[in-house]
Amino acid sequence: MKTQFTLIISFILSLTISSCEKEYLEYPSTTQPTVDNYYNSAEEVYGATGLLYGRVWNRWFDKAFTSVGDVLGGTVTGVAGNPQYNSFYNFNIQSTDGLVGDTWTSCYKAAGNASVLIETFELKKEQIGEQPFLTIGIAEARFIRAFAYFYIARTFGDAPIVESPLELTKSGSGLVPRYFQADVLRFAIEDLKFAEENLPEVAYQLGRVTSYSAKGMMAKVYLYMKDYENAKAKAKEVIDYANATGLVGLYPNYNELFTSSAVGRGNVESLFALQWTADASWDGGNRFMTYAAPKPLVAPAPTNSTAGWSAVVPSIDMLDPATGYAPGDMRRQWSVMEQGFHRDDWVNDSYPNGFTYDTTGLTTDNTYIFTATRSNIQKYMVGPNRTGEPVTTDAHSSMPTYILRYADVLLIYAEAVMGGSGATADALALEAFNAVHTRAGLDPVTNLTMDELLHERKVEFAFEGDYWFDIQRQGLAKASQMVASQERGTYGDNRVLNSFKATIPSGFDLYLPVPQSETVINPLLLDDPVSYYED
């Protein structure tokens, strides 16, 4: 652990921020900042916090994002035989698994970077006094740190908390134990309360979090904690603000949310998203198309990519109307590419009149597509490289990655009103639920059950790295039942189903193991968790 956090500190202390950037995702200058000579202006502070929205998450976002949220959750399949995803596909996850290590490292890297910036800005306050930009910078960093610890708590359960990574570099500092999951979640809530009080109501720059982002994230954390009253209250604050101002709300074009980087970068529905730019090298661009895109979309010119591996594709469970997209649910055609799918604006050398998804061949080349479920994910696909929508030869795009959307807040409110009771006919809960439900072209409901709510979350947030946590938070018995009912199999050459039904082994216990590389460094991570708070 000490070694890991030393690396984190080295990373943040080496960051250099340009004072003349127009976009906070651009590369920094070569002037190394220190507390004494830097962070004297809003531009310098916001340049530093901007890096927390992207590249610090790159190892997690590379494959672990999908593996944890969607492969475990059963919304993605077709990965049998791929060793990088297999252990998540069949719940055979070991502490030596590379994606487990990537998840741990990225989350603690993001949290550590945020913590160092918090301490740095606090020190700067002592030098130059209270400045609004320093307070906002601290609040922004605390928001990012809160999300990191929320993800850590959901993924690993009991886990270390390191409020001051710099303390670990001092001689004689001790190793860090695991703390109870409840304490990790409480730590996240405390950060979010500060963010709620000190972030601006309206983003000071496109893509930045606000006080209402913090309220929405608090609602999500409270829901996970089964604190339904607080979840309902915080979600209602966001909903009331959305209804009063129109500055937050559901974006009317669901498909465009996920296929246009310009729309993704700034829209009323996005409350928090990771921000990427295609030309920012391997760790700064959105790499989702690299793995999920069909090769005929990105391999031909003008993209000229060697990627587009269809390594992760929609599961048969998602495509079955009985368990996934119901008949008439427009989210299927907005989220998935299947036989006959067409986009006029996705033009390449193989498809000069627009891209058409064609599964009639028996092999995958620059024309035909042959995946294990005869489908590809459409979310986060922006098409071939073109003016206004750059895609690199590595198939990197500038499409942001949503972490919290207003649709989530609406469904959180509806579930919180149920309060674990299993059903509700509450008018406001139904209004919130139906706003999401009817956008997909479905008829409104007059009564809502928990199973219907969970199904709505499944189809609304499929391929967004989150559904596993909806399964997990039901507890082992219900989670096991939900997973066992999913079809995780694939189709053979003649569309013969090779069925596979996964089971959650008791040893898995719904959480990932601590990476072995960390327990070797810090044996305390193998001990029982302890309390972080004294009260």
XYZ file of C-alpha atoms in Angstrom:
535
model
C 0.000 0.000 0.000
C 2.770 2.394 0.895
C 4.481 1.753 -2.417
C 1.229 2.255 -4.311
C 0.480 5.581 -2.700
C 4.059 6.755 -3.138
C 3.541 6.246 -6.859
C 0.327 8.242 -6.665
C 2.091 11.129 -4.975
C 4.908 11.083 -7.489
C 2.337 11.325 -10.244
C 0.463 14.303 -8.836
C 3.596 16.210 -7.877
C 4.881 15.833 -11.422
C 1.762 17.361 -12.976
C 2.349 20.642 -14.736
C -0.480 22.949 -15.625
C -0.506 25.544 -18.377
C -1.869 28.985 -17.533
C -3.053 29.648 -21.096
C -5.171 26.589 -21.870
C -8.672 27.026 -23.240
C -9.673 23.421 -22.594
C -8.902 21.664 -19.340
C -8.111 18.393 -21.099
C -5.228 19.750 -23.141
C -1.642 18.906 -22.375
C 0.082 20.913 -19.614
C 3.130 23.080 -20.022
C 6.654 22.205 -18.899
C 6.651 24.616 -15.943
C 6.382 22.533 -12.786
C 3.956 24.029 -10.264
C 4.613 24.375 -6.572
C 2.473 25.808 -3.800
C 4.730 28.865 -3.683
C 4.744 29.749 -7.372
C 1.453 28.412 -8.657
C -2.290 28.114 -7.998
C -2.623 31.888 -7.822
C -5.561 32.060 -10.220
C -8.744 30.229 -11.091
C -7.231 29.122 -14.388
C -4.284 27.445 -12.663
C -6.454 25.725 -10.047
C -9.044 24.538 -12.539
C -6.325 23.275 -14.859
C -5.150 20.990 -12.056
C -8.594 19.676 -11.120
C -9.408 19.087 -14.797
C -6.961 16.189 -14.910
C -9.104 14.366 -12.356
C -11.829 13.867 -14.967
C -9.820 11.713 -17.333
C -6.401 10.182 -17.449
C -6.163 9.201 -13.775
C -8.962 6.716 -14.532
C -7.427 5.255 -17.683
C -6.430 1.798 -16.349
C -9.883 1.216 -14.868
C -11.690 2.553 -17.916
C -9.590 0.443 -20.306
C -11.374 -2.873 -19.605
C -12.234 -3.054 -15.905
C -15.045 -0.484 -16.266
C -16.958 -2.847 -18.551
C -15.856 -6.057 -16.832
C -17.039 -5.024 -13.373
C -20.209 -3.173 -14.310
C -21.458 -5.058 -17.364
C -19.739 -8.445 -17.721
C -20.435 -9.284 -14.078
C -23.867 -7.710 -14.493
C -24.708 -9.906 -17.475
C -25.561 -7.074 -19.879
C -22.415 -7.863 -21.887
C -21.265 -11.271 -23.117
C -19.616 -12.813 -26.133
C -16.348 -12.755 -24.267
C -15.886 -16.478 -23.640
C -12.375 -17.409 -24.709
C -10.977 -13.937 -24.070
C -8.782 -14.301 -20.981
C -9.008 -10.605 -20.130
C -12.752 -10.840 -19.506
C -13.304 -14.544 -18.789
C -12.984 -14.425 -15.019
C -15.772 -11.832 -14.828
C -17.875 -13.746 -17.315
C -18.002 -16.838 -15.086
C -17.307 -15.383 -11.616
C -13.887 -16.986 -11.301
C -12.073 -13.865 -10.152
C -8.695 -14.208 -8.444
C -6.623 -11.684 -6.513
C -3.976 -11.954 -9.224
C -6.405 -10.879 -11.968
C -5.015 -7.903 -13.872
C -8.361 -6.137 -14.118
C -8.800 -6.385 -10.346
C -5.452 -4.648 -9.972
C -6.400 -2.045 -12.578
C -9.613 -1.229 -10.725
C -7.853 -0.870 -7.387
C -4.948 1.140 -8.793
C -7.064 3.582 -10.795
C -9.533 4.273 -7.991
C -6.802 4.891 -5.442
C -4.812 6.887 -7.973
C -7.792 9.166 -8.585
C -8.509 9.451 -4.863
C -4.843 10.064 -4.091
C -4.469 12.745 -6.733
C -7.607 14.452 -5.454
C -6.350 14.292 -1.858
C -3.005 15.849 -2.743
C -4.737 18.679 -4.588
C -7.024 19.243 -1.588
C -4.000 19.559 0.707
C -2.180 21.749 -1.802
C -5.083 24.167 -2.135
C -5.501 24.308 1.634
C -1.829 25.251 1.954
C -2.302 27.900 -0.709
C -5.148 29.373 1.314
C -2.727 29.840 4.190
C -0.470 31.846 1.873
C -2.931 34.049 -0.004
C -6.085 33.811 2.093
C -9.573 32.645 1.179
C -10.177 32.698 -2.550
C -13.368 31.430 -4.237
C -11.400 29.516 -6.868
C -9.442 27.632 -4.201
C -12.621 26.648 -2.369
C -14.207 25.478 -5.621
C -11.027 23.564 -6.469
C -11.150 21.796 -3.110
C -14.852 21.018 -3.555
C -14.262 19.657 -7.046
C -11.418 17.435 -5.846
C -13.537 16.211 -2.938
C -16.322 15.287 -5.357
C -13.937 13.188 -7.447
C -12.473 11.606 -4.314
C -15.994 10.809 -3.103
C -16.819 8.997 -6.321
C -13.534 7.075 -6.151
C -14.287 5.855 -2.624
C -17.904 5.107 -3.507
C -16.683 2.893 -6.331
C -14.063 1.300 -4.073
C -16.704 0.532 -1.430
C -19.081 -1.010 -3.965
C -16.352 -3.019 -5.678
C -14.150 -4.172 -2.800
C -16.415 -3.763 0.234
C -14.172 -3.108 3.242
C -11.185 -1.081 2.055
C -8.446 1.371 3.077
C -9.122 5.080 3.454
C -6.169 7.403 2.957
C -7.174 10.993 3.576
C -3.609 12.298 3.367
C -1.365 10.294 1.009
C 1.520 12.644 1.736
C 1.608 11.338 5.297
C 2.505 7.886 3.968
C 5.770 9.219 2.553
C 7.029 10.276 5.974
C 9.482 8.109 7.846
C 7.838 5.818 10.365
C 4.375 6.016 8.856
C 2.379 2.824 9.290
C 0.577 0.557 6.905
C -3.086 1.200 6.232
C -5.732 -1.365 7.289
C -9.049 -2.091 5.668
C -11.943 -0.109 7.118
C -15.561 -1.203 7.231
C -17.485 -0.560 4.038
C -19.931 1.599 5.987
C -17.054 3.891 6.989
C -15.804 4.120 3.401
C -19.292 5.153 2.293
C -19.538 7.653 5.146
C -16.198 9.145 4.061
C -17.623 9.581 0.551
C -20.764 11.242 1.906
C -18.696 13.717 3.941
C -16.778 14.722 0.828
C -20.010 15.100 -1.119
C -21.529 17.312 1.576
C -18.584 19.672 1.233
C -18.917 19.589 -2.550
C -22.648 20.269 -2.310
C -22.037 23.347 -0.162
C -19.129 24.789 -2.149
C -19.523 23.902 -5.823
C -21.365 26.392 -8.040
C -24.991 25.796 -8.973
C -24.098 26.057 -12.656
C -20.879 24.551 -14.040
C -18.135 27.150 -14.445
C -16.888 25.217 -17.482
C -18.481 22.666 -19.780
C -18.331 19.179 -18.272
C -17.547 20.251 -14.703
C -19.514 19.072 -11.675
C -21.894 21.317 -9.751
C -23.634 21.400 -6.400
C -26.489 19.476 -8.027
C -24.041 16.865 -9.262
C -23.075 16.423 -5.618
C -26.714 16.163 -4.517
C -27.374 13.551 -7.197
C -24.308 11.519 -6.254
C -25.280 11.707 -2.583
C -28.696 10.297 -3.505
C -26.980 7.380 -5.253
C -24.689 6.677 -2.291
C -27.575 6.905 0.183
C -29.623 4.504 -1.937
C -26.742 2.029 -1.916
C -26.642 2.391 1.885
C -30.419 1.743 2.008
C -30.854 5.150 3.639
C -34.041 5.728 1.684
C -35.128 8.952 3.381
C -31.900 10.766 2.578
C -31.782 9.256 -0.910
C -35.312 10.501 -1.561
C -34.588 13.951 -0.147
C -31.431 14.526 -2.201
C -32.963 13.172 -5.396
C -36.018 15.415 -4.844
C -33.783 18.472 -4.531
C -32.312 17.738 -7.953
C -35.737 17.028 -9.451
C -37.213 20.248 -8.042
C -34.270 22.218 -9.427
C -34.694 20.565 -12.825
C -38.411 21.368 -12.901
C -37.846 24.975 -11.800
C -34.916 25.906 -14.041
C -34.658 23.525 -16.995
C -30.892 23.547 -16.483
C -31.047 19.861 -15.561
C -33.350 17.322 -17.170
C -33.759 14.409 -19.553
C -32.149 14.996 -22.928
C -34.829 14.296 -25.553
C -32.592 12.360 -27.963
C -31.315 9.300 -26.066
C -29.322 7.958 -29.007
C -27.548 11.264 -29.572
C -26.452 11.300 -25.924
C -24.140 8.383 -26.691
C -23.138 8.897 -30.318
C -22.167 12.581 -30.398
C -19.170 13.777 -28.400
C -20.359 17.386 -28.743
C -23.686 16.521 -27.139
C -22.014 14.279 -24.589
C -19.638 16.995 -23.471
C -22.426 19.270 -22.315
C -26.132 18.452 -21.986
C -28.824 18.855 -19.367
C -28.844 15.161 -18.474
C -25.166 14.743 -17.648
C -24.459 15.406 -13.979
C -20.989 13.826 -13.949
C -18.969 12.357 -16.784
C -15.365 11.455 -17.414
C -13.989 13.713 -20.124
C -11.780 12.514 -22.955
C -10.165 13.961 -26.058
C -9.223 11.795 -29.033
C -5.776 13.273 -29.601
C -4.613 13.058 -25.976
C -2.593 9.852 -26.471
C -3.457 6.405 -25.126
C -4.465 7.515 -21.631
C -6.494 10.590 -22.571
C -8.893 9.401 -25.274
C -12.067 7.372 -24.929
C -10.929 3.819 -25.753
C -14.332 2.141 -25.699
C -14.569 1.920 -29.494
C -11.165 0.231 -29.564
C -12.665 -2.832 -27.909
C -16.402 -2.620 -28.615
C -16.694 -1.280 -32.164
C -17.274 -3.619 -35.111
C -14.206 -3.726 -37.332
C -16.067 -2.716 -40.531
C -16.921 0.587 -38.853
C -13.396 1.720 -37.987
C -10.915 -0.411 -39.982
C -11.464 1.125 -43.417
C -10.371 4.656 -44.284
C -10.792 7.366 -43.138
C -10.204 5.885 -39.644
C -7.671 3.239 -40.736
C -7.791 1.500 -37.382
C -6.376 -1.910 -36.555
C -8.832 -2.006 -33.631
C -12.585 -2.541 -33.513
C -12.344 -5.973 -31.956
C -15.964 -6.535 -30.841
C -14.442 -7.941 -27.660
C -17.513 -6.962 -25.642
C -20.981 -7.251 -27.158
C -24.571 -7.141 -25.888
C -25.650 -10.306 -24.101
C -28.384 -12.572 -25.366
C -30.120 -11.813 -22.073
C -30.305 -8.130 -23.063
C -31.607 -8.985 -26.533
C -34.308 -11.375 -25.283
C -37.596 -9.395 -25.034
C -38.540 -11.408 -21.969
C -35.449 -10.414 -19.981
C -33.996 -7.365 -21.723
C -35.438 -4.819 -24.121
C -39.212 -5.289 -24.183
C -41.134 -5.020 -27.468
C -41.474 -1.332 -28.342
C -38.557 -0.219 -26.155
C -36.713 2.231 -28.404
C -33.568 1.904 -26.294
C -32.787 -1.325 -28.125
C -32.299 0.413 -31.462
C -30.642 3.372 -29.725
C -28.170 1.232 -27.745
C -27.469 -1.803 -29.948
C -26.418 -2.444 -33.552
C -28.080 -5.466 -35.182
C -28.734 -6.733 -38.707
C -29.923 -3.860 -40.917
C -28.821 -1.040 -38.596
C -27.858 1.977 -40.716
C -26.344 5.436 -40.201
C -26.128 7.796 -43.180
C -23.459 9.927 -41.509
C -21.113 7.015 -40.732
C -19.255 6.939 -44.038
C -16.044 5.040 -44.808
C -14.381 3.423 -47.815
C -16.417 0.244 -47.429
C -19.684 2.102 -46.899
C -19.657 5.287 -49.027
C -23.435 5.686 -48.611
C -23.448 5.236 -44.862
C -22.649 2.349 -42.553
C -24.925 -0.705 -42.587
C -24.598 -3.462 -40.010
C -24.408 -6.692 -42.012
C -24.233 -10.125 -40.348
C -24.963 -12.189 -43.472
C -21.323 -13.248 -43.924
C -19.626 -16.038 -41.998
C -16.477 -14.115 -41.082
C -15.606 -10.655 -39.867
C -13.822 -8.462 -42.373
C -14.207 -4.872 -43.548
C -17.766 -5.580 -44.693
C -19.309 -8.369 -42.625
C -19.761 -8.600 -38.871
C -19.837 -11.909 -37.048
C -20.022 -11.592 -33.272
C -21.061 -14.146 -30.681
C -24.503 -12.528 -30.274
C -24.836 -11.093 -33.804
C -24.851 -7.610 -32.333
C -22.593 -4.797 -31.177
C -22.926 -2.080 -28.591
C -23.985 1.247 -30.094
C -23.528 3.358 -26.971
C -20.301 5.372 -27.067
C -19.876 4.712 -30.805
C -19.316 7.936 -32.732
C -18.607 6.322 -36.116
C -15.595 6.725 -38.415
C -13.132 9.594 -38.213
C -14.566 12.750 -39.734
C -14.620 16.531 -39.357
C -16.054 17.493 -35.996
C -15.897 13.913 -34.667
C -12.253 12.818 -34.598
C -11.401 9.141 -34.197
C -7.751 8.094 -34.087
C -6.189 5.048 -35.725
C -6.390 3.426 -32.278
C -10.161 4.062 -32.433
C -9.986 6.638 -29.629
C -12.754 9.237 -29.568
C -13.664 12.359 -27.608
C -16.944 10.892 -26.347
C -17.367 11.446 -22.588
C -18.259 8.549 -20.274
C -21.351 9.153 -18.155
C -21.043 8.337 -14.481
C -24.253 10.011 -13.296
C -27.212 11.024 -15.466
C -30.429 12.759 -14.466
C -32.293 9.592 -15.474
C -30.495 7.867 -12.610
C -31.695 10.510 -10.144
C -35.296 10.004 -11.280
C -35.103 6.239 -10.805
C -33.307 6.670 -7.473
C -36.208 8.822 -6.294
C -38.784 6.254 -7.379
C -36.926 3.455 -5.620
C -36.332 5.513 -2.487
C -40.059 6.200 -2.221
C -40.606 2.431 -2.230
C -38.183 2.301 0.670
C -37.592 -1.415 0.344
C -41.328 -2.171 0.473
C -41.401 -3.765 -2.959
C -44.050 -1.602 -4.675
C -45.552 1.870 -4.818
C -48.396 3.806 -6.411
C -47.072 7.142 -5.134
C -47.825 9.814 -7.727
C -44.423 11.538 -7.593
C -42.557 8.244 -7.730
C -44.568 7.185 -10.777
C -43.999 10.570 -12.399
C -40.242 10.207 -11.962
C -40.211 6.623 -13.215
C -42.478 7.325 -16.178
C -40.366 10.237 -17.347
C -37.582 7.736 -18.048
C -39.883 4.940 -19.160
C -41.925 6.932 -21.678
C -38.878 8.559 -23.248
C -38.136 5.041 -24.500
C -41.515 4.929 -26.253
C -43.244 2.777 -23.622
C -46.608 3.357 -22.002
C -46.659 4.857 -18.506
C -47.258 2.554 -15.547
C -49.792 3.106 -12.766
C -48.082 0.911 -10.194
C -44.410 0.161 -9.758
C -42.704 -2.894 -8.277
C -39.089 -3.335 -7.327
C -38.547 -5.910 -10.078
C -39.892 -3.444 -12.644
C -37.621 -0.741 -11.264
C -34.553 -2.971 -11.497
C -35.485 -3.980 -15.038
C -35.812 -0.313 -15.991
C -32.350 0.362 -14.613
C -31.015 -2.616 -16.561
C -32.223 -1.383 -19.948
C -31.668 2.318 -19.259
C -28.048 1.963 -18.109
C -26.903 -1.084 -20.058
C -23.275 -0.825 -21.227
C -22.642 2.099 -18.862
C -20.644 0.094 -16.315
C -23.210 0.108 -13.517
C -25.734 -2.748 -13.608
C -23.670 -5.191 -11.535
C -24.062 -2.873 -8.545
C -27.852 -2.985 -8.885
C -27.607 -6.768 -8.674
C -25.044 -6.744 -5.887
C -26.968 -4.417 -3.581
C -29.905 -6.848 -3.509
C -27.900 -9.168 -1.258
C -26.398 -12.574 -2.011
C -29.642 -14.580 -2.225
C -31.447 -12.278 -4.664
C -28.240 -11.493 -6.577
C -27.599 -15.204 -7.066
C -31.140 -15.675 -8.334
C -30.825 -12.747 -10.762
C -27.507 -13.976 -12.174
C -28.656 -17.600 -12.457
C -31.629 -16.526 -14.581
C -29.464 -14.729 -17.172
C -28.514 -16.243 -20.508
C -24.800 -15.532 -20.790
C -24.217 -17.906 -23.695
C -23.311 -17.272 -27.317
C -24.417 -18.316 -30.795
C -22.480 -20.764 -32.919
C -21.962 -20.534 -36.677
C -25.544 -21.523 -37.501
C -27.025 -19.414 -34.708
C -27.214 -22.444 -32.461
C -27.281 -21.312 -28.858
C -24.386 -22.440 -26.687
C -26.158 -21.750 -23.416
C -24.276 -20.672 -20.316
C -25.819 -19.864 -16.943
C -23.427 -18.465 -14.360
C -23.564 -18.936 -10.610
C -22.105 -16.726 -7.910
C -19.770 -18.866 -5.802
C -20.108 -18.335 -2.066
C -16.440 -17.403 -1.861
C -16.973 -14.528 -4.261
C -19.317 -12.870 -1.751
C -20.277 -10.108 -4.228
C -16.985 -8.196 -3.977
C -13.651 -8.326 -5.746
C -10.644 -9.549 -3.769
C -7.890 -7.169 -2.762
C -5.127 -7.497 -5.379
C -2.407 -9.891 -4.295
C 0.230 -7.318 -5.234
C -1.207 -5.059 -2.525
C -1.504 -7.692 0.204
C 2.156 -8.638 -0.323
C 3.140 -5.023 0.312
C 0.647 -4.542 3.121
C -0.348 -7.727 5.041
C -2.844 -5.686 7.089
C -5.152 -5.910 4.089
C -5.601 -9.608 4.876
C -6.770 -8.874 8.431
C -10.341 -8.199 9.522
C -11.524 -4.633 8.884
C -11.496 -2.033 11.649
C -13.405 1.190 12.332
C -12.207 4.410 10.726
C -14.408 6.626 12.878
C -14.295 6.658 16.665
C -17.994 7.352 17.177
